[in-house]
XYZ file of C-alpha atoms in Angstrom:
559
model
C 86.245 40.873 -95.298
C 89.669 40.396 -96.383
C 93.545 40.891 -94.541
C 95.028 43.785 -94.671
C 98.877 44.660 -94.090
C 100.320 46.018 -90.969
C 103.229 45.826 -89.099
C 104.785 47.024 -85.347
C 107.837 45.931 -83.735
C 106.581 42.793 -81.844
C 107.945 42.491 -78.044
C 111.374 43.434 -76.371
C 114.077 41.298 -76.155
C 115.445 40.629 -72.819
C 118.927 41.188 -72.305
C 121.868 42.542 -69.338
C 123.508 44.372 -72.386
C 123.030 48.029 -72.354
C 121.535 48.479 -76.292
C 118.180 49.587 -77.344
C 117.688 47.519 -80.990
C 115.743 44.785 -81.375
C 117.757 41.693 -83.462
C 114.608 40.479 -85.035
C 113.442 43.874 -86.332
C 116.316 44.696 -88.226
C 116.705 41.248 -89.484
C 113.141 41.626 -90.595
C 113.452 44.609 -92.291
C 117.316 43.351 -94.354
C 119.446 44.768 -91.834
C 122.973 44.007 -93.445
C 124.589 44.050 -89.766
C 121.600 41.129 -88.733
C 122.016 39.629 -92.194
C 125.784 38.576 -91.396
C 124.580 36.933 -87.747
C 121.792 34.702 -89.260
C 120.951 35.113 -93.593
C 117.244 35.159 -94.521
C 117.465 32.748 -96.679
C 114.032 31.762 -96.318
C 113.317 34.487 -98.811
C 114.912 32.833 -102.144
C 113.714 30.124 -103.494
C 117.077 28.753 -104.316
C 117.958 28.552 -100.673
C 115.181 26.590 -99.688
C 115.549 24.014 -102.399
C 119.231 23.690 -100.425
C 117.620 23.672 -97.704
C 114.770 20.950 -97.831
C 117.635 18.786 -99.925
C 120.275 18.819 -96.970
C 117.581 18.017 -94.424
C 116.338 14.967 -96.716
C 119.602 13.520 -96.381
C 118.364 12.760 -93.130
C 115.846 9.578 -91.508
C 114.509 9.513 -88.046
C 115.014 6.801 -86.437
C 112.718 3.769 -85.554
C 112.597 4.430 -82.360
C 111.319 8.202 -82.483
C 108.518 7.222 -85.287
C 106.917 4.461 -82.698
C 106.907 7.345 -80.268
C 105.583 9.845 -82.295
C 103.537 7.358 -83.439
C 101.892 6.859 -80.095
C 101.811 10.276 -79.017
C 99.697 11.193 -81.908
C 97.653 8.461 -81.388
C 96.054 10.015 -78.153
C 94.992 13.285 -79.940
C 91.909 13.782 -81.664
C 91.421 11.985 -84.961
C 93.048 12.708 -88.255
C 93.029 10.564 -90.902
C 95.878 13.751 -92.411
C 97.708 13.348 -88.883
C 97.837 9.225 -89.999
C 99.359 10.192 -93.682
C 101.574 12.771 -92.657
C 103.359 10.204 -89.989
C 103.270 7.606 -92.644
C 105.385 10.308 -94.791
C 107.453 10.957 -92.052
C 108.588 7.497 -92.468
C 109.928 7.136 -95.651
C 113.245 8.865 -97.117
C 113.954 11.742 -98.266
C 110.881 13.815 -96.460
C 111.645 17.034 -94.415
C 110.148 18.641 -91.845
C 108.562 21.954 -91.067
C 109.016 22.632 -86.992
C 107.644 24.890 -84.737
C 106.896 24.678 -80.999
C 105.640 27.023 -77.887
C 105.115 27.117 -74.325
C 101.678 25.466 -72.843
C 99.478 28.090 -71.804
C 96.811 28.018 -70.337
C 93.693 27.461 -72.994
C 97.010 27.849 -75.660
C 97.912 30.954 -73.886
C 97.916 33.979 -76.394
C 97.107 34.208 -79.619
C 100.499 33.661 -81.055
C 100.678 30.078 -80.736
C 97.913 29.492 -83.000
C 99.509 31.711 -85.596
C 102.520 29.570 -84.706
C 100.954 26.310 -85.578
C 99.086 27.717 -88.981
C 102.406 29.282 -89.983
C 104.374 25.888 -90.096
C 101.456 23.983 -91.863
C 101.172 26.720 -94.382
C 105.011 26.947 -94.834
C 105.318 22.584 -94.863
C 103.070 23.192 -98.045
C 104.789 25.643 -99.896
C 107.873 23.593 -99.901
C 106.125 20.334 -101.029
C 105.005 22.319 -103.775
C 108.115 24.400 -104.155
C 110.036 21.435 -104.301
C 108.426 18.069 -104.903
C 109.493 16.474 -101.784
C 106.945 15.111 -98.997
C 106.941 18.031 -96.439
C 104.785 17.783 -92.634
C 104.804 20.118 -89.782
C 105.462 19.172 -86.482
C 105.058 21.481 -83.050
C 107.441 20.586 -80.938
C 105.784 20.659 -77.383
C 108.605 22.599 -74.705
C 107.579 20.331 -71.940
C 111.393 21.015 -70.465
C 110.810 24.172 -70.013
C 109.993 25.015 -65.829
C 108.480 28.758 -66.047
C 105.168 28.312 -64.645
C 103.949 31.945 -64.324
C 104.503 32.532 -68.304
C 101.852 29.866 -69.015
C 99.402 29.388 -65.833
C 96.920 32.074 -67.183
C 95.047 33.148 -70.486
C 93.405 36.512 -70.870
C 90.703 37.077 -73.014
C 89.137 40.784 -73.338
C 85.918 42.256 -72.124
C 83.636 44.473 -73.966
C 82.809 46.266 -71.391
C 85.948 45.962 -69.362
C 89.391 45.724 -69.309
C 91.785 42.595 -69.933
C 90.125 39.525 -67.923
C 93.178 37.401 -66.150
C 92.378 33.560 -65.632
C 94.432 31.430 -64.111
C 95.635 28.237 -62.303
C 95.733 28.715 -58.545
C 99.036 26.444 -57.810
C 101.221 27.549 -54.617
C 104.229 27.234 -56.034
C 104.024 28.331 -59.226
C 106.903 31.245 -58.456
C 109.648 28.792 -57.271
C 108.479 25.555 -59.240
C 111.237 24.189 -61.139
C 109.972 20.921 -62.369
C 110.105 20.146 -65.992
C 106.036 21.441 -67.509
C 105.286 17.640 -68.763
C 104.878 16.054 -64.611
C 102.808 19.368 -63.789
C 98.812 18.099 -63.614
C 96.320 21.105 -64.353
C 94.454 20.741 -60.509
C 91.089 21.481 -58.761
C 91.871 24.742 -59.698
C 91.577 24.329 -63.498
C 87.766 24.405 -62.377
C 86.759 27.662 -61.888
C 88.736 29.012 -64.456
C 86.701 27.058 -66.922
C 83.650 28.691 -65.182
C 84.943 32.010 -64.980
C 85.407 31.714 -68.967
C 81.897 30.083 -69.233
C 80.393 32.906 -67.577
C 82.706 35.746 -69.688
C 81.667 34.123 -72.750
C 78.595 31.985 -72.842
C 76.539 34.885 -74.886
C 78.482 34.708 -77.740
C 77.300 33.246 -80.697
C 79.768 29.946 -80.998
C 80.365 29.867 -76.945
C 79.095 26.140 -76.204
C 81.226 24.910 -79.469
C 84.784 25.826 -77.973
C 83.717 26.056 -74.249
C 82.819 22.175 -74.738
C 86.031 21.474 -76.070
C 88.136 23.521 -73.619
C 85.973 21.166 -70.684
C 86.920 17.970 -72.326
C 90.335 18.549 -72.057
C 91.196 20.878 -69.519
C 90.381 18.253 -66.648
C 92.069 18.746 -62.606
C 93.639 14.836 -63.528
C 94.976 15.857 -67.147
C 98.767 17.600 -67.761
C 99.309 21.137 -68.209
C 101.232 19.484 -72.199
C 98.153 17.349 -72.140
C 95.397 19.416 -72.514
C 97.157 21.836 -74.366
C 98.308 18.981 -77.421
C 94.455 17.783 -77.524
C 92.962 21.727 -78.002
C 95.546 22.514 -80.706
C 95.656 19.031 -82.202
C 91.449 19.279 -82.573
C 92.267 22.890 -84.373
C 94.620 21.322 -86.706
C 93.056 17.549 -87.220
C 92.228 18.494 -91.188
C 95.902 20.181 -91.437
C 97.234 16.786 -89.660
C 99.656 18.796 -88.099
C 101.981 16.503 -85.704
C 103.060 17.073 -82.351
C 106.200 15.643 -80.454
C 106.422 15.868 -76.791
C 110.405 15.330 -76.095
C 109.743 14.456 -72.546
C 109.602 10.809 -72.751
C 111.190 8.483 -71.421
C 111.159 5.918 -74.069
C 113.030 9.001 -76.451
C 115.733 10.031 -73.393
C 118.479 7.933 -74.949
C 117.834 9.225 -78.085
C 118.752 12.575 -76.658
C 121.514 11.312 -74.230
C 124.244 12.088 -77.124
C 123.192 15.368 -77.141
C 123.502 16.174 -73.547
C 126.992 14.269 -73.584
C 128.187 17.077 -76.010
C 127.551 19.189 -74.442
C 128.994 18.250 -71.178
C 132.138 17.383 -72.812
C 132.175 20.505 -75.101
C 130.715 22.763 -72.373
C 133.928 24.612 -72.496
C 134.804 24.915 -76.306
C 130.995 25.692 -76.984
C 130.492 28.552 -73.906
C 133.581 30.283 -75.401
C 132.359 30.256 -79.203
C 129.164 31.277 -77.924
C 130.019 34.378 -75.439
C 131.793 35.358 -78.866
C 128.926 35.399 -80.760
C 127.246 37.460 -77.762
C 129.806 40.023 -77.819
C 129.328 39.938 -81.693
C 125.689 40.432 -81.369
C 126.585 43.576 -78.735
C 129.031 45.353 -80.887
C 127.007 45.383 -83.228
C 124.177 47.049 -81.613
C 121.892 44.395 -80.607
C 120.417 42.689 -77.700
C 120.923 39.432 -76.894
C 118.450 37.018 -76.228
C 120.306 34.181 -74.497
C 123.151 35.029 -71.858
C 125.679 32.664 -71.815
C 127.887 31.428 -68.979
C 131.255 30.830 -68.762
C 132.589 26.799 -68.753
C 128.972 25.649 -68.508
C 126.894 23.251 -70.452
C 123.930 24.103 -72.247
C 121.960 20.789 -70.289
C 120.036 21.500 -67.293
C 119.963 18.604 -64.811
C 117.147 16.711 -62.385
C 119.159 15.364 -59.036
C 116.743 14.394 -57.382
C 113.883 12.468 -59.464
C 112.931 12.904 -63.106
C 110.302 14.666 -62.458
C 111.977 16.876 -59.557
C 113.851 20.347 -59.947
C 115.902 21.035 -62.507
C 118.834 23.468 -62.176
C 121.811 24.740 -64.245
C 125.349 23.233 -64.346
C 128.364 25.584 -63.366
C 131.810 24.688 -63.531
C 132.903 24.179 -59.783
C 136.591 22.607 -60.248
C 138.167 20.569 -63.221
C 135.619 16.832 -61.910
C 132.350 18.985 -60.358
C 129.633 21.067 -61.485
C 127.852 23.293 -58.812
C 123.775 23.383 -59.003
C 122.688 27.434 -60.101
C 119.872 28.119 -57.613
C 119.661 24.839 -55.901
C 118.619 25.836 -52.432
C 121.715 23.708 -50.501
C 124.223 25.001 -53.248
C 124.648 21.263 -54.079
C 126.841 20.305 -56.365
C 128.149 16.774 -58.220
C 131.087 15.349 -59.450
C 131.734 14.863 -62.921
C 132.109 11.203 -62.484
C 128.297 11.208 -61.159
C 127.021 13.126 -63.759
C 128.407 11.047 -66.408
C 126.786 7.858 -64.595
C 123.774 9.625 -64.276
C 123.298 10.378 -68.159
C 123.995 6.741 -68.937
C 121.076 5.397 -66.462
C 118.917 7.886 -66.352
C 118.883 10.283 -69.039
C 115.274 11.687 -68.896
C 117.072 13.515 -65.700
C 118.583 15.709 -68.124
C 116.542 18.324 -69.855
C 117.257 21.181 -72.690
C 118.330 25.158 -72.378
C 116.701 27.483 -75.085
C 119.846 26.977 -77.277
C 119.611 23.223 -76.820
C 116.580 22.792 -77.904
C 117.097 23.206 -81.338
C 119.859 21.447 -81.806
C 118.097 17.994 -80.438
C 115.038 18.761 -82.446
C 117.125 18.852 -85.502
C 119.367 15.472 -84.248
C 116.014 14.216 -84.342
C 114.167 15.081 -87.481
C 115.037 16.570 -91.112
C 114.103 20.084 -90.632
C 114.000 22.060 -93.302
C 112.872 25.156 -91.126
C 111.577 26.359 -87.793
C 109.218 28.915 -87.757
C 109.679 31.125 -84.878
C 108.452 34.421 -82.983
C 110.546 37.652 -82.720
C 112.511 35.866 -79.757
C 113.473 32.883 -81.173
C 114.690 34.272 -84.235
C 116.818 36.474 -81.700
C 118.391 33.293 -80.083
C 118.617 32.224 -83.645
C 121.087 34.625 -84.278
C 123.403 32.878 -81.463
C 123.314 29.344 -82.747
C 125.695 29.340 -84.965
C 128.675 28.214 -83.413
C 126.834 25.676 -81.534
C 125.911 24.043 -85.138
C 129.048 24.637 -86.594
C 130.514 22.471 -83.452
C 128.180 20.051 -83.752
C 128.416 19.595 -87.341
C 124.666 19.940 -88.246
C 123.340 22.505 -90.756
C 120.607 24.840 -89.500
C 117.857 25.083 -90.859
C 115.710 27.668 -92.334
C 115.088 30.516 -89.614
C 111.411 31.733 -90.695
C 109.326 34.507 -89.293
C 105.366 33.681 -87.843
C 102.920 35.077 -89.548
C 101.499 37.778 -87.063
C 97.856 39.592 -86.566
C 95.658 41.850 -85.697
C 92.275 41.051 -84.889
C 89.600 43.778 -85.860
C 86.418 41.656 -85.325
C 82.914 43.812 -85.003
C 82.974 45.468 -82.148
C 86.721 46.552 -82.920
C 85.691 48.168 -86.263
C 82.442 50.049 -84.765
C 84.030 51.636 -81.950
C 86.932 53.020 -84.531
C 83.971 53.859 -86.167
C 82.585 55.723 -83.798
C 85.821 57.298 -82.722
C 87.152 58.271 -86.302
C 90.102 56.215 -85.427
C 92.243 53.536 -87.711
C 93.538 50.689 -85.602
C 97.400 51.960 -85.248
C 96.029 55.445 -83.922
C 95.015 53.369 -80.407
C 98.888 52.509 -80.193
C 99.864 55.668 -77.902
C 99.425 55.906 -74.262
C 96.127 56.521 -73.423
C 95.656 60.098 -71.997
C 97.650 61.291 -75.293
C 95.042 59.625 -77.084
C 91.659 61.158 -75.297
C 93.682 64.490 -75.679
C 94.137 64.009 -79.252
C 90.247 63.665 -79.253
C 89.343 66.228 -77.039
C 91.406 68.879 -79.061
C 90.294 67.343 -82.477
C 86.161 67.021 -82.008
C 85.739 70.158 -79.470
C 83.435 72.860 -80.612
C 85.770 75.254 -79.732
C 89.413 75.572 -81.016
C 91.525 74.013 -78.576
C 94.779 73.986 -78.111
C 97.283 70.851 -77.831
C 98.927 70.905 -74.278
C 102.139 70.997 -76.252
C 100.887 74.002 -78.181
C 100.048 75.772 -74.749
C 102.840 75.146 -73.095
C 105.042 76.218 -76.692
C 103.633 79.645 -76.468
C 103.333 80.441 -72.432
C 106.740 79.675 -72.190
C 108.271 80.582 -75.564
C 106.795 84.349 -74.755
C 108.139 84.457 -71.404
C 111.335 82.957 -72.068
C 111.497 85.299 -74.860
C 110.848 88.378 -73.010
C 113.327 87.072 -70.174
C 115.984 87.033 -73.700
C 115.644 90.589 -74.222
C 115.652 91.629 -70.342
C 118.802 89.712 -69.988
C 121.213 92.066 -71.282
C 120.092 95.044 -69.701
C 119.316 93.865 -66.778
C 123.270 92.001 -66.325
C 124.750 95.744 -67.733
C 123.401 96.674 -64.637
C 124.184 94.387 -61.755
C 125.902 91.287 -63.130
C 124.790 89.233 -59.647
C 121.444 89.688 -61.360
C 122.347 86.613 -63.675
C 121.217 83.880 -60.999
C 118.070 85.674 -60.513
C 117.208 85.649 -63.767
C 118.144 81.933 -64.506
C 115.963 81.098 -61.454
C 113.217 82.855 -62.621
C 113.164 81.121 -65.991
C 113.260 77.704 -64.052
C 110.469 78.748 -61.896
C 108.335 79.757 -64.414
C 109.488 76.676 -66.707
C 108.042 74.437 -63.782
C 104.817 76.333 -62.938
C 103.759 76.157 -66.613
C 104.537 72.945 -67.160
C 102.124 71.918 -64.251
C 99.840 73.978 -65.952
C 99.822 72.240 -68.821
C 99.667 69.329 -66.947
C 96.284 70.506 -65.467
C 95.163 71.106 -68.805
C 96.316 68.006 -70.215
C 93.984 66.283 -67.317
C 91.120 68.267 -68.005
C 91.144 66.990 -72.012
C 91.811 63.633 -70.940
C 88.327 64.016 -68.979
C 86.514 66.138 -71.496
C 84.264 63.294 -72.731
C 83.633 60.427 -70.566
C 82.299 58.417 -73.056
C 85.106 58.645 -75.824
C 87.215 57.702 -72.843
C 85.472 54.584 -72.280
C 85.228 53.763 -76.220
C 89.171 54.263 -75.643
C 89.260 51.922 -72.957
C 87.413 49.292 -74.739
C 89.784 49.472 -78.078
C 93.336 49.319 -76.020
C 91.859 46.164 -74.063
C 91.347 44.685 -77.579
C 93.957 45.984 -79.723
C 96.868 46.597 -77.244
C 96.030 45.324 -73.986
C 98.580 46.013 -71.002
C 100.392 48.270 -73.763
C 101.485 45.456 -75.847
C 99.711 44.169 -79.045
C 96.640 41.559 -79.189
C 98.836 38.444 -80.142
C 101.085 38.297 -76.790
C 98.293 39.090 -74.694
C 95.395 38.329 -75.758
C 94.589 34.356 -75.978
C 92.422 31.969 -78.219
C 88.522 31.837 -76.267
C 87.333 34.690 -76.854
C 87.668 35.119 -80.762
C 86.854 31.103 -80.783
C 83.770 31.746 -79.025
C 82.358 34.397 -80.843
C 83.534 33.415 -84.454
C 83.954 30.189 -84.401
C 86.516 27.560 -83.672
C 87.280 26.488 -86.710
C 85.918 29.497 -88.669
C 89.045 31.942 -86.974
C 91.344 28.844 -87.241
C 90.623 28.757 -91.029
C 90.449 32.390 -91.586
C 94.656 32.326 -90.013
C 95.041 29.589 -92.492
C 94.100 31.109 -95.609
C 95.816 34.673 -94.352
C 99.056 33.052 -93.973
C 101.280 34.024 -96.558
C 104.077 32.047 -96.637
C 108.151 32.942 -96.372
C 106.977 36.329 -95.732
C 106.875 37.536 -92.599
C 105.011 40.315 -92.667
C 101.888 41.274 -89.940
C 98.307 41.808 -91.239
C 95.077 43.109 -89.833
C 92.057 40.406 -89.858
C 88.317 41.545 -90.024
C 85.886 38.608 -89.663
């Protein structure tokens, strides 16, 4: 069975600004106002010819193909992986980038859709254009969040959500770049937890196999996660870069000396943009601080803590959140970055701008929050004198495999109708399928109060002609009554929501597949499952050919 098209408004944007609309969502949709903070030019064709020609311009240098060269060499074997770095070395060919967090077991479903979204797009410009195009994920081993990427949950049929995850103490106050942090004993008997949640299914041993072989206690969290996705992708010889080397940090030394030296100049164009992006209605992804650089920085070991730099003085730079409130001169800092620039390590709006020092990108293909912090990069290219690139949306879905599509069936339901809290959902059955006409508890409560409150109308008058003092009474009254009914309703509410115990656990069963925790499948929900029970390379094909590319738009799949 075929895609078909659907869409929701995919995750909130965090933000300290007090506005309610999401950046990506009205970009998606042509907003003018998000239009004139970052132009979708990745829908005309004329824009991404301009596109892939400025970022041909560019070469990567020797020094980054040897490394990418040997990084790739570790993964699983591709004989398209070998001809798409061979590419990569000649003139004139562009890149297609996107990049993700490590989760655990590729942490939710997302990052697949990621991945097939930038091999699918690297395609469409080769053949929109004639010139050698290869994707590349960009693995965010800077990054220091440990609790977004130390679990995957998969869903149980007869359950809700099932959590697994990597027992490591210090996961909450870690802030050590991903690429030192080893998986652990622990890593163990999560793989047997997911062994014995999925072993039944029909392609279980397939993808539980190749989870085992790479999720080992000695292996890295960036590891294990590069030789899963790479295995996915070997026939798509999709490439992967891991930044956090040290034979690459002086190749990203000039970047982190901008930005020291422009922290000033860039923090002010940038908490412009920001104010920008709020008057205009929008939240902002990225929160920018006065005077400080956009470089995090290691004092203690390469692989130590990394913290924030503040300005502390015209020569010193306090440490955000180091736990002695150390800070270091300017002079140090400077010396630091010549010797030992793998100590330094990427923001979110850093990031981009080293992958694209690096490598011709023609376009990154991004989630709803990227193409949020998107909108605040601007000024940081325009400073740096570097053209962005294309800013292109994921391709997004919705998986309705066989179980899905029979309990809808059973229920009468379409797959958006599970999208509402849960006891407004067994009401809607209860009142729909009941023998008896039943009510709504909105309808109830609509007519026991509208007739009292009507009654109360008429009374009014008379009653203040005569005795005036009677006013209070009768506004007390109405809230009295206004309260007691609505805890009626309530009541009755309760007793729909109970009415059938076994719609309620069909219920259950859908919102832990379609929109676990209240959010959809794709940010919750991770890889294993779906692997396990349709195939590894099966679902990773079936993304592939649903992919429709510069578009954007968020489809159903029914295997």
């Amino acid at each position: 069975m075929g895609p078909h098209f659907w869409w929701h408004a995919s995750g909130d944007l965090l933000s300290r600004h007090a506005v309610t609309s999401s950046f990506s969502t009205a970009w998606l949709r042509g907003d003018a106002k998000a239009l004139s903070f970052l132009p979708d030019d990745y829908r005309h064709r004329e824009a991404r010819a301009r596109a892939v020609a400025a970022a041909a311009s560019r070469t990567v240098s020797p020094v980054l193909l040897d490394v990418l060269g040997a990084q790739n060499a570790r993964l699983a074997p591709s004989p398209a992986r070998e001809r798409n770095l061979a590419l990569l070395a000649r003139p004139g060919t562009v890149a297609v980038v996107t990049g993700q967090q490590m989760g655990l077991f590729l942490g939710p479903l997302y990052t697949l859709y990621k991945a097939a979204s930038a091999i699918v797009t690297a395609r469409a410009l080769q053949e929109e254009t004639g010139r050698p195009c290869v994707p590349i994920f960009w693995l965010q081993t800077e990054d220091h969040d440990l609790p977004e990427i130390d679990h995957c949950v998969i869903p149980r049929p007869g359950g809700g959500p099932c959590r697994l995850a990597l027992e490591l103490p210090d996961a909450a106050t870690s802030r050590a770049p991903i690429a030192h942090r080893h998986l652990g004993p622990s890593v163990l008997p999560a793989l047997a937890a997911l062994r014995a949640e999925l072993c039944a299914e029909p392609h279980a041993e397939e993808h539980l196999s190749l989870l085992e072989r790479a999720y080992r206690p000695e292996a890295t969290l960036a590891g294990a996660f590069a030789d899963v996705l790479s295995s996915l992708f070997a026939e798509e010889g999709l490439l992967f870069l891991d930044p956090r080397d040290a034979r690459l940090a002086p190749l990203a030394a000039p970047v982190h000396r901008f930005a020291l030296q422009e922290a000033a100049a860039l923090s002010a164009a940038l908490a412009v943009r920001v104010e920008a992006l709020s008057a205009a209605g929008f939240a902002v992804q990225v929160h920018i601080r006065p005077g400080a650089p956009l470089s995090f920085f290691s004092p203690d070991a390469v692989d130590g803590p990394r913290y924030r730099l503040d300005p502390a003085g015209p020569d010193a730079w306090s440490l955000v959140g180091h736990p002695d409130s150390a800070s270091i001169r300017q002079d140090a800092l400077h010396t630091a970055l010549e010797r030992e620039p793998l100590r330094f390590t990427t923001s979110a709006l850093l990031r981009p701008l080293l992958q694209d020092t690096w490598l011709p990108t023609a376009a990154y293909v991004g989630g709803p929050g990227e193409l949020a912090y998107f909108a605040q990069l601007a000024p940081l290219y325009a400073h740096a004198g570097l053209p962005m690139p294309l800013a292109i949306p994921r391709a997004g879905f919705r998986v309705l495999d066989d179980r899905t599509r029979r309990w809808l069936g059973k229920l009468g339901l379409h797959a958006d109708e599970v999208n509402v809290p849960r006891d407004a959902l067994l009401t809607k059955l209860a009142t729909r399928d009941a023998p008896e006409l039943l009510e709504t508890p909105e309808a109830l409560e609509a007519r026991l109060f509208g007739t009292f409150a009507s009654q109360l109308e008429e009374l009014a008058g008379p009653v203040t002609a005569l005795d005036a003092n009677l006013q209070d009474a009768l506004q007390r009254t109405r809230a009295t009554v206004r309260v007691a009914v609505s805890r009626l309703t309530g009541r009755y509410r309760s007793a729909l929501a109970r009415r059938d115990a076994t719609a309620a656990e069909r219920v259950d069963r859908l919102r832990t597949f379609l929109f676990p925790d209240d959010a959809p499948q794709e940010r919750v929900l991770g890889l294993p499952y779906f692997a396990c029970r349709i195939g590894t390379r099966a679902f990773t094909r079936m993304v592939l050919d649903a992919c429709v590319p510069f578009s954007g738009d968020q489809k159903d799949l029914t295997p």
